[in-house]
XYZ file of C-alpha atoms in Angstrom:
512
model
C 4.969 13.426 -39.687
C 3.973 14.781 -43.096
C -0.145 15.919 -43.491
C -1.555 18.055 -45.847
C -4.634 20.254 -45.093
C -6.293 23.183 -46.878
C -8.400 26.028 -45.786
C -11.239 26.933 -47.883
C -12.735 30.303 -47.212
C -16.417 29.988 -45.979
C -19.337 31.146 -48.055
C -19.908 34.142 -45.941
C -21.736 32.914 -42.900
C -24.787 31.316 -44.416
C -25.724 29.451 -41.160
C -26.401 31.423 -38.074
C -25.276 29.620 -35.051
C -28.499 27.624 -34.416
C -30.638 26.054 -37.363
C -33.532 25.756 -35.014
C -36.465 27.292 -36.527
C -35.005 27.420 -40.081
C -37.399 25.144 -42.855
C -35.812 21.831 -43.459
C -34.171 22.197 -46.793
C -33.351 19.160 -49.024
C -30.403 18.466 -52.345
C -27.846 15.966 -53.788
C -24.629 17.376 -54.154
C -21.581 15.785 -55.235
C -18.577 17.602 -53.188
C -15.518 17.664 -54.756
C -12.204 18.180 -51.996
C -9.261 20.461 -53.381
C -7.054 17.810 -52.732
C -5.732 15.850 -55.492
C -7.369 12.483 -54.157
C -10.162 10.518 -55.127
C -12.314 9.975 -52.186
C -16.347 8.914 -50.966
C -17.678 9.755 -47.574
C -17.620 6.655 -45.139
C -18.519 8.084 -41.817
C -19.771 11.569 -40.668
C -20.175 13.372 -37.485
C -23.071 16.104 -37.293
C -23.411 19.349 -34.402
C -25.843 21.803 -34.635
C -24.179 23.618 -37.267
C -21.416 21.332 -38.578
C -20.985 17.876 -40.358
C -17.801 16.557 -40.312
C -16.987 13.772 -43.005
C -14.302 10.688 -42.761
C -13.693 9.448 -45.912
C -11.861 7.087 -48.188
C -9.288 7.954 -50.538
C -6.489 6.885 -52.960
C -3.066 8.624 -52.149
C 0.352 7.915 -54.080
C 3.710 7.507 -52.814
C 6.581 9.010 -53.785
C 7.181 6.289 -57.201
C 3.211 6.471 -57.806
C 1.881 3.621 -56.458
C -1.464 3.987 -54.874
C -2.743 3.580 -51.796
C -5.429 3.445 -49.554
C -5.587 6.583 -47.150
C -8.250 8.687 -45.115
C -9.760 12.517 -45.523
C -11.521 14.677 -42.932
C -14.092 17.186 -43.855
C -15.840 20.098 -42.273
C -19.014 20.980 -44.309
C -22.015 23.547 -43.202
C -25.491 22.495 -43.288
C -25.792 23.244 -47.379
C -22.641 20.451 -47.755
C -20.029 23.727 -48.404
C -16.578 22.487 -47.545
C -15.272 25.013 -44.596
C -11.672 22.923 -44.474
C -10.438 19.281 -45.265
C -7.389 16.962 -45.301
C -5.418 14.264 -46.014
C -3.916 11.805 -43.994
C -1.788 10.044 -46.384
C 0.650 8.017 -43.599
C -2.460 5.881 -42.817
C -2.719 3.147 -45.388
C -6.382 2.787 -44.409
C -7.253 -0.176 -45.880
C -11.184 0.128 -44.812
C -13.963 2.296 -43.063
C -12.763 4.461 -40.497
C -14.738 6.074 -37.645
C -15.128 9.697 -36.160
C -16.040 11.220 -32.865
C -15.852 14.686 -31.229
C -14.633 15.341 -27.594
C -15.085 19.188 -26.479
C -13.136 20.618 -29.765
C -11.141 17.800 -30.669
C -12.127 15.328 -33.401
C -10.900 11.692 -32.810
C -10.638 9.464 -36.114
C -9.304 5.984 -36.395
C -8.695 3.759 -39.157
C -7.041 0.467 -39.736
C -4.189 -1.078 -42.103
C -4.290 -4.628 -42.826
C -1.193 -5.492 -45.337
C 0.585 -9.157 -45.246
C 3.368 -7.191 -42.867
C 1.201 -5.471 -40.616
C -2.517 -5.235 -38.936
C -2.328 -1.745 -36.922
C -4.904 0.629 -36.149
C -4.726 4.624 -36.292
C -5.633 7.045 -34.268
C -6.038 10.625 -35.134
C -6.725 13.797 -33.596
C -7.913 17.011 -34.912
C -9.304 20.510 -33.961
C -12.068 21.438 -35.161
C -10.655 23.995 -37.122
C -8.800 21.390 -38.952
C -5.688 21.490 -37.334
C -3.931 18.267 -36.850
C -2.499 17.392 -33.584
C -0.926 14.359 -32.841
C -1.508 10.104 -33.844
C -1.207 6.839 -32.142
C -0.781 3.525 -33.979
C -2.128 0.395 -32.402
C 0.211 -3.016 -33.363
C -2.505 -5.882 -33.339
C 0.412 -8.664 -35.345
C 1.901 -10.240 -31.741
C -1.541 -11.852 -30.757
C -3.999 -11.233 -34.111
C -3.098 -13.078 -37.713
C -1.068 -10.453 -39.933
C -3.831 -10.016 -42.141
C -7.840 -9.081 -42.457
C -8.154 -6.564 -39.687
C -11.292 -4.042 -40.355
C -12.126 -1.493 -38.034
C -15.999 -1.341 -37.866
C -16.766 1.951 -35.342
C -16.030 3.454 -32.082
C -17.962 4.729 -29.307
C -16.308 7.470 -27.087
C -17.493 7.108 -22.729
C -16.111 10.068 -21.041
C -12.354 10.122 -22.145
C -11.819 7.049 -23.137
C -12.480 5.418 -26.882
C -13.794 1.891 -27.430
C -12.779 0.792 -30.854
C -14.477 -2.319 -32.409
C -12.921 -4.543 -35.119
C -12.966 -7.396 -36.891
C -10.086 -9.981 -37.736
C -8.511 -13.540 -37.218
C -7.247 -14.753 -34.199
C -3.735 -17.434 -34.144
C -6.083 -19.967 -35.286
C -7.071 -18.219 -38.101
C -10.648 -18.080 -36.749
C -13.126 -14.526 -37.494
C -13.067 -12.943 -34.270
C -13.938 -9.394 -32.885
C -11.130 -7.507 -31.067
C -12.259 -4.677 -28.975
C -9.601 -1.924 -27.753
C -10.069 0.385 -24.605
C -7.661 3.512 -25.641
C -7.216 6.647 -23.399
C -7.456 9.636 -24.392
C -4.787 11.291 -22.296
C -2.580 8.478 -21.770
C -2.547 6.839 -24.752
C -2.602 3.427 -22.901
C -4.756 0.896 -24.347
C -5.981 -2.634 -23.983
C -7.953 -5.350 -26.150
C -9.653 -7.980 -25.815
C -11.384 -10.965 -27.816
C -15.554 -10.804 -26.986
C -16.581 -14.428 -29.112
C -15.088 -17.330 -26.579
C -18.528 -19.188 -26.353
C -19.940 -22.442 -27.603
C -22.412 -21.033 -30.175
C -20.897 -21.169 -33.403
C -17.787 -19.217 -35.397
C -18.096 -15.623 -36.337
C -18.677 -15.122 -39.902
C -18.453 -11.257 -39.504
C -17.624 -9.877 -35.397
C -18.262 -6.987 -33.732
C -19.817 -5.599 -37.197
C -21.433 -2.564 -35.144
C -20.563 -0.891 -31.679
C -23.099 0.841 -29.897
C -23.326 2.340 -26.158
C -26.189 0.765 -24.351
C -28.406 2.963 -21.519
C -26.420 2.333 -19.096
C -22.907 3.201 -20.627
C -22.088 -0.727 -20.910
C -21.461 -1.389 -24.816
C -23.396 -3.536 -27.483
C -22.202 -5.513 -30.515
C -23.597 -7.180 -33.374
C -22.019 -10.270 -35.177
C -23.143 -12.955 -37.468
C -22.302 -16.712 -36.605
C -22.503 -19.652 -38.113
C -23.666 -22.307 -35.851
C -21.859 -25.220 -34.357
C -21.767 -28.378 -36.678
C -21.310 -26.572 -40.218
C -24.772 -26.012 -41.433
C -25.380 -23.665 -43.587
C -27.872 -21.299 -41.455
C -26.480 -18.114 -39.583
C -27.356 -16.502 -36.394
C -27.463 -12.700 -35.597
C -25.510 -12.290 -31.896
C -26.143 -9.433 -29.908
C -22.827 -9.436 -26.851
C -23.943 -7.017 -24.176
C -20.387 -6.098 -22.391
C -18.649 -3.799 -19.418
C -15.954 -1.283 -19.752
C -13.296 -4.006 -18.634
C -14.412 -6.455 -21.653
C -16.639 -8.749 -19.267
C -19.599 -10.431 -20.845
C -22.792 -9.242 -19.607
C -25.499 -10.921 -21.603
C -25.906 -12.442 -24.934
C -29.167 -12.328 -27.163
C -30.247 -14.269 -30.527
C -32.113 -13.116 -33.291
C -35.049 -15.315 -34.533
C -33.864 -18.824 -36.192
C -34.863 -18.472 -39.427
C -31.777 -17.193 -40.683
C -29.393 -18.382 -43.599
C -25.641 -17.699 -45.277
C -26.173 -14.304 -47.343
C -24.632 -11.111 -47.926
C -27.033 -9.292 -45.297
C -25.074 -7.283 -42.709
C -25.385 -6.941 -39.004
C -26.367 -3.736 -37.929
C -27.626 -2.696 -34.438
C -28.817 0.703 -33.022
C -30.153 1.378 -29.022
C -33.980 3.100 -28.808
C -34.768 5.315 -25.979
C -36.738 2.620 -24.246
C -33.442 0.153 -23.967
C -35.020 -1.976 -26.810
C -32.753 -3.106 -29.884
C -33.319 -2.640 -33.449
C -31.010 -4.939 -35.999
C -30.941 -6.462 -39.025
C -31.306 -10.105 -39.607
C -31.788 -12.832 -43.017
C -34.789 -13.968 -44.479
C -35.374 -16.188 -48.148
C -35.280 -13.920 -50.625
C -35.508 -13.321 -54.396
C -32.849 -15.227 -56.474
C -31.791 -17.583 -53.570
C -30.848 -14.959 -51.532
C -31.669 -12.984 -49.343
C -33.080 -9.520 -47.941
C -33.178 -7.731 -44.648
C -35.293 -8.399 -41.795
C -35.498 -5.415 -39.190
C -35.851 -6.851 -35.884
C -36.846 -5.305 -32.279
C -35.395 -7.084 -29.400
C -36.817 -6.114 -25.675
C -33.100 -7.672 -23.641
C -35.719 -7.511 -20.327
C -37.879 -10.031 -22.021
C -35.282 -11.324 -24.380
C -38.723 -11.309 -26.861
C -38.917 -9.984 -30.365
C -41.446 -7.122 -30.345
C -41.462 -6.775 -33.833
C -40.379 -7.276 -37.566
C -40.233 -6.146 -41.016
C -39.342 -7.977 -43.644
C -38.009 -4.640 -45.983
C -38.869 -5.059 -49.689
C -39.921 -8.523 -49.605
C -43.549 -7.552 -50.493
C -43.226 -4.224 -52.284
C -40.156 -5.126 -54.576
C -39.150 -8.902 -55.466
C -36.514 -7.304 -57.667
C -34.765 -5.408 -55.453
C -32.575 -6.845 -52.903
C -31.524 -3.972 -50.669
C -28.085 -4.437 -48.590
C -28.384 -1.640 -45.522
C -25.292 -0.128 -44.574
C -26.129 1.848 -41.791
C -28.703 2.324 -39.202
C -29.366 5.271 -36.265
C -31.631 6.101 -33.995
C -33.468 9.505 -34.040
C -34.023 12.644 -31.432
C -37.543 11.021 -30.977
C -36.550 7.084 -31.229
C -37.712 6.238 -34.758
C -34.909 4.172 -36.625
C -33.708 5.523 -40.174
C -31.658 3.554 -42.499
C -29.875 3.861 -45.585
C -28.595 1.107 -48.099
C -27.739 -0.061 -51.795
C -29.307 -2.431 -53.891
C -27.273 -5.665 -53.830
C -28.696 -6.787 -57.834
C -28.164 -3.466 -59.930
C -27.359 -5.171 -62.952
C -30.892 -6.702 -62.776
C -32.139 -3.172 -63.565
C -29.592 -1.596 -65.617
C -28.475 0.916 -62.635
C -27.679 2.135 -58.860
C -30.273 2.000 -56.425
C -29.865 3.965 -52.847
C -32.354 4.076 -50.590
C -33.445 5.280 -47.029
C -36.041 4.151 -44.850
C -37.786 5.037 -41.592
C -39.245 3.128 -38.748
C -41.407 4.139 -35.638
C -39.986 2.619 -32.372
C -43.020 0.451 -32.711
C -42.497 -1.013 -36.326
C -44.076 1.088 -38.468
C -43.171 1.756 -41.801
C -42.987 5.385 -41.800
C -41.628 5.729 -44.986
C -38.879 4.501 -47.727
C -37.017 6.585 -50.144
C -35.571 4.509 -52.979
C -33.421 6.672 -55.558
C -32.442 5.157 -59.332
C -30.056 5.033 -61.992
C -30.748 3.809 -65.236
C -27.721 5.648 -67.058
C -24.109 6.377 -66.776
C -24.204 9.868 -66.942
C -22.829 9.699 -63.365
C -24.869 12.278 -61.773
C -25.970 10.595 -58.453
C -24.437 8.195 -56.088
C -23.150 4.632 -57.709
C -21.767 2.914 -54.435
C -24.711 3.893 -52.084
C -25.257 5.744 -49.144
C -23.110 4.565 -46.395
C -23.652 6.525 -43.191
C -26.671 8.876 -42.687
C -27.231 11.368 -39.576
C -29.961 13.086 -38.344
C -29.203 16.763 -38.336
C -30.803 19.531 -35.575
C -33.340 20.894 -37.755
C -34.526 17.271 -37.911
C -33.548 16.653 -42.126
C -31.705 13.958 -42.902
C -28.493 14.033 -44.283
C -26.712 10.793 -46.323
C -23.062 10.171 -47.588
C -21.731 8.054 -49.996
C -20.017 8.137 -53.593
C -20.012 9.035 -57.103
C -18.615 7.646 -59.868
C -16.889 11.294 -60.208
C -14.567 10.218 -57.313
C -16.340 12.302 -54.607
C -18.307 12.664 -51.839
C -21.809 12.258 -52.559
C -23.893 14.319 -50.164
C -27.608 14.078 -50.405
C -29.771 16.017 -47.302
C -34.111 14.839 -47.562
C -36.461 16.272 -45.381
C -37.588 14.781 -42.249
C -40.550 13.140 -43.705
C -38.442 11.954 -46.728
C -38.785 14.767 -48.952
C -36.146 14.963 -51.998
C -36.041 18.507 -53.758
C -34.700 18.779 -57.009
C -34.710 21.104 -59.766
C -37.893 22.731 -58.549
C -39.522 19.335 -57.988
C -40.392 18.123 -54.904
C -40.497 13.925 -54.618
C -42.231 13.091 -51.627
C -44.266 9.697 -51.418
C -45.143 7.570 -48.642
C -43.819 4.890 -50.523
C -41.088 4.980 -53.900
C -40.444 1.704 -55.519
C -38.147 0.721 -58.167
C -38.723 2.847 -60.963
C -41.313 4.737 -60.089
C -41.351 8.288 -58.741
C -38.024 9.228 -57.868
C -36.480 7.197 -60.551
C -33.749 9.906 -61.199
C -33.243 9.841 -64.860
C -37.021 11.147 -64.645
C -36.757 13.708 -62.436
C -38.116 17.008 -64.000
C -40.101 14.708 -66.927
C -44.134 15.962 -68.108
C -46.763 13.903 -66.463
C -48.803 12.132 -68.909
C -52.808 12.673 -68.866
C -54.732 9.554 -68.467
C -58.001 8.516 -67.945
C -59.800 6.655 -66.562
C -57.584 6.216 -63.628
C -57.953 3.846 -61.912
C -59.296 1.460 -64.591
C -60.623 -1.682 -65.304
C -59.119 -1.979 -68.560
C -59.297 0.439 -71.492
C -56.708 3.295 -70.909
C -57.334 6.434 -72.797
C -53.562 8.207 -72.824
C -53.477 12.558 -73.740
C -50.924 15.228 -73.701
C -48.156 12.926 -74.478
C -44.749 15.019 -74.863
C -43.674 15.861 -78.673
C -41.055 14.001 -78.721
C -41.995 10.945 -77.682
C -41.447 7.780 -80.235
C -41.925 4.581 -77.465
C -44.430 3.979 -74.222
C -44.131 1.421 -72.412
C -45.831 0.035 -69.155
C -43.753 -1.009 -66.245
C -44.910 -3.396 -63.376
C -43.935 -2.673 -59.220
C -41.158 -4.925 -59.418
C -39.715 -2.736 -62.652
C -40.616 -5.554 -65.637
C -41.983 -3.914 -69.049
C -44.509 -5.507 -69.826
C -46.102 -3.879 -72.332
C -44.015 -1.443 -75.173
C -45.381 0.580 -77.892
C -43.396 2.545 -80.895
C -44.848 5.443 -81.707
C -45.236 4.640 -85.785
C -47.047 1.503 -84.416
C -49.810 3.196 -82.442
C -53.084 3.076 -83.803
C -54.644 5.764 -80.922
C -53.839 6.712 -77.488
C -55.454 4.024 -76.109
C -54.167 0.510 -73.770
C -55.991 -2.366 -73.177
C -54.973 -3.618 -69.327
C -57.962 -5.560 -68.914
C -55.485 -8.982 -69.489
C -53.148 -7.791 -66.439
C -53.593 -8.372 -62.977
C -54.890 -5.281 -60.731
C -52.276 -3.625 -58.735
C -50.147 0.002 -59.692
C -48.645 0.563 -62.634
C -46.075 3.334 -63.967
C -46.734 4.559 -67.744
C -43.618 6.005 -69.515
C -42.826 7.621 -72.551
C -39.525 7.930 -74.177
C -37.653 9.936 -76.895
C -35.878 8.450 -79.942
C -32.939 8.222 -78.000
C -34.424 6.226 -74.923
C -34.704 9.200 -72.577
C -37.621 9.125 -70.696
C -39.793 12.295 -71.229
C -42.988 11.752 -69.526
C -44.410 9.191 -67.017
C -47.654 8.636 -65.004
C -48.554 6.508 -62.606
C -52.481 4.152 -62.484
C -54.140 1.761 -61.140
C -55.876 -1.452 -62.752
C -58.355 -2.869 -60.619
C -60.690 -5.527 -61.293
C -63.792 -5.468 -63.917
C-alpha cells in the first residue's frame, strides 16, 4: 500500500510540555502542507500540546485525473506543521473523522462512487507513521451510492462510526458501525425503523452520552409529506438497541439548517433546530433539551434579532472544560454582502449569550477563510482554536482567545458582540478611527480627523445596508444629519479612491 508522508523539522521546541499558565495567544494563519495537494481542514483532534488536523484534499492518479483523498496533520499550539501526509488510496469523497487511542491516531473516511460505498479506516502514530487500514464494504445491504461518514466516537477499544446513506429502498437512513480495534471485526446497524417520518439527513452528529450509551441527531420529515421537519435526538446502547427518542420543538420547517448535537456536564442536550427566517428561509435555533424531563430549558434564536441579513449555517458545535457550548459556522447568503462571513459563538450551559465573533470579507484578495470554519476545539490553555479553508487551497487555522479575542497586526478585536460589518470586518482591520461628536446623537453629526486619503463616507445600518454615501468633492463640511433615521448603532466609514476602507467609527442615534 503506497502513502506518502513528510517530516518537517520542528521550530525548535517553542512549546514546553504543558501550556498551563502560558497567556492565551490569538492569529489566523493559512498553513500551507509540503505536499503537492490542495487541501482545507475538516476535523481536528487537540492534547495539551498538539492539534492534529484531518483534512480534505485533491490527489491525481497516475493519467491525472483528480480525486478526492484525505491528509493528516500534526501542528503545535502556534499552527507550525511538526509532520503531515497523504492518504491518496482513500477516494474520500466527504468529511472524515479523527480520534487518538494511547499513541495511535484512528481516522476514517468514506468513498461513495456508482461502484462502491466503503468506509476507511486508518491508523497512525503519533509521530506520523502509518500503520495499517481496514476498508468497510457497505454495497451488499446499503444502495451503491450517497454514503457520508458524519463522526466517530471511540469507548474503550472499540470505534462507533456514524453515517449517512440509502437503504434498498432508496430511503435516507443512518448506518452505525461497531469496529474493533484489535480485531478488526465490525458490525452495523440501521437506528431510523420508527413511525415518525423519513430521514432527510441521519445520524448527522455522534456523540457519547454520560453514561457511555451514544447520541445522534437527524432531521425528519414527518409522516404524510408536509413540508415541516423535525429535529430527532436517538439515544442508543453499544449493541445498536434503542434507548429513548426525543423531539425538538414543532415549529420547524424544510431549510438548509443542520443538525448538530453536543452532551453538557449536567446530561442536558444542546442542538440546533429551524426557525422562519430572512428570505424564506431559515436560521438556527439553539436548543437545550433536559432527556429526564424531556422539557426544553432553553433557546436562542442566533442572529434573528441582531442581523436579518445574515443567515448563519453552523457547522460544528462542542462542549467546553466548564460546560459552555461554542460554535462555529458560515454565512449561508454571502453574495448578499459581497463576501465570506465565519463566525463563532459562545453559550453558558444556561443560555446565555456569552459572546459571538463574526469575521468578513468584502474582497478577493483571499487572505482569510472563504468556505468557513468547520470544526473548532477548545485547547488546554482554554483559547479557541478553528479550522477551515482558503481560497489559497489550505488549511485555514485561526486560534481567538477564550473570551473571543482576535489579535491581528497589533490590533486586538474583542467585542461582546460583532455584527456584519462592523468591528472585525477584516478588510478594516488596522484602519484610523474617525473622531466624531456628539456620540451618541440625536441628529447633527460633527465628523474630524478623517484620513487623507479619503474621497467617499458612507453610513452603514446593523444589518450592513448603506444608507447614506457621501463623495468627498460633494461635501459641504464634516457634518451628517441622522435626525431622519431611526435610533439604534450605526458604523461610519470612509474610503479611498479605490474603495478601500481607511477609517471607520462606530455611534449611536437615539431619539430627540
Amino acid at each position: 500500500m503506497q502513502y506518502h508522508r513528510l517530516i518537517i523539522p520542528a521550530i525548535a521546541i517553542l512549546l514546553s510540555l504543558s501550556t498551563s499558565g502560558l497567556a492565551q495567544e490569538s492569529w489566523y494563519k493559512d498553513v500551507q502542507l509540503q505536499a503537492d495537494v490542495n487541501v482545507d481542514g475538516a476535523h481536528l483532534l487537540t492534547t495539551d500540546t498538539s492539534i492534529y488536523i484531518a483534512g480534505r484534499a485533491i490527489c491525481y492518479d497516475s493519467l491525472d485525473n483528480p480525486f478526492s483523498c484525505m491528509t493528516l496533520s500534526r501542528h503545535d499550539y502556534q499552527g507550525a506543521v511538526s509532520w503531515e501526509t497523504v492518504m491518496p488510496w482513500n477516494r474520500c469523497a466527504n468529511s472524515n473523522a479523527i480520534s487518538l487511542l494511547n499513541d495511535t491516531l484512528i481516522v476514517s473516511g468514506n468513498s461513495s462512487t456508482s461502484a462502491a460505498n466503503r468506509l476507511f479506516i486508518n491508523f497512525f502514530t503519533t509521530e506520523g507513521d502509518y500503520i495499517k487500514h481496514n476498508e468497510i464494504d457497505y454495497d451488499s445491504i446499503y444502495r451503491q451510492e450517497g454514503f457520508f461518514n458524519n463522526g466517530q466516537v471511540l469507548i474503550g477499544r472499540e470505534l462507533f462510526i456514524q453515517g449517512e446513506t440509502g437503504n434498498l429502498d432508496d430511503v435516507t437512513t443512518t448506518v452505525t458501525t461497531r469496529y474493533d480495534i484489535d480485531t478488526g471485526d465490525h458490525v452495523h446497524w440501521d437506528l431510523h425503523q420508527d413511525p415518525i417520518g423519513t430521514p432527510v439527513r441521519a445520524g448527522f452528529a455522534i456523540r457519547m452520552d454520560l453514561d457511555s450509551t451514544l447520541v445522534t441527531i437527524s432531521e425528519m420529515s414527518r409522516v404524510g409529506g408536509e413540508s415541516t421537519d423535525v429535529k430527532q435526538i436517538t439515544k442508543f446502547d453499544r449493541e445498536g438497541n434503542i434507548l429513548a427518542e426525543y423531539l425538538g420543538p414543532d415549529h420547524d420547517r424544510t431549510s438548509s439548517v443542520s443538525p448538530h448535537l453536543t452532551v453538557l456536564p449536567n446530561g442536558n442536550y444542546v442542538f440546533t433546530h429551524n426557525i422562519d427566517g430572512f428570505l424564506d428561509s431559515n436560521i438556527p435555533q439553539i436548543v437545550c433539551l433536559n432527556p429526564n424531563t424531556q422539557e426544553i430549558e432553553w433557546t436562542y434564536d442566533y442572529a434573528s434579532a441582531q442581523d436579518t441579513l445574515r443567515i448563519p449555517r453552523i457547522a460544528e458545535m462542542k462542549t467546553t472544560r466548564n460546560g459552555d457550548v461554542i460554535c462555529c459556522g458560515f454565512d449561508q447568503q454571502f453574495e448578499l454582502h459581497g463576501g465570506s462571513s465565519f463566525y463563532f459563538v459562545r453559550f453558558s450551559p444556561e443560555g446565555e449569550l456569552l459572546w459571538e465573533r463574526t469575521f468578513h470579507v468584502l474582497d478577493t484578495s483571499n487572505e482569510f477563510i472563504s468556505g468557513g470554519i468547520l470544526d473548532l476545539s477548545e485547547l488546554a490553555d482554554g483559547s479557541i482554536l478553528g479550522i477551515g479553508g482558503s481560497d489559497k487551497n489550505v488549511i485555514a487555522m485561526m486560534r481567538i482567545s477564550a473570551d473571543g479575542c482576535l489579535t491581528y497586526e497589533s490590533n486586538e478585536y474583542c467585542e461582546k458582540n460583532n455584527f456584519l460589518g462592523l468591528d472585525t470586518a477584516v478588510e478594516t482591520l488596522g484602519t484610523q478611527a474617525i473622531t466624531l461628536y456628539p456620540n451618541p446623537t440625536q441628529g447633527l453629526l460633527n465628523l474630524e480627523q478623517l484620513p487623507e486619503q479619503w474621497e467617499e463616507l458612507q453610513v452603514v445600518s446593523q444589518t450592513g445596508a448603506v444608507l447614506l454615501s457621501r463623495k468627498k468633492t460633494a461635501l459641504q463640511d464634516l457634518q451628517l444629519d441622522m435626525s431622519a433615521y431611526p435610533d439604534g448603532l450605526y458604523l461610519l466609514r470612509v474610503m479611498d479612491e479605490k474603495g478601500l476602507i481607511v477609517g471607520q467609527q462606530r455611534f449611536v442615534k437615539i431619539k430627540s
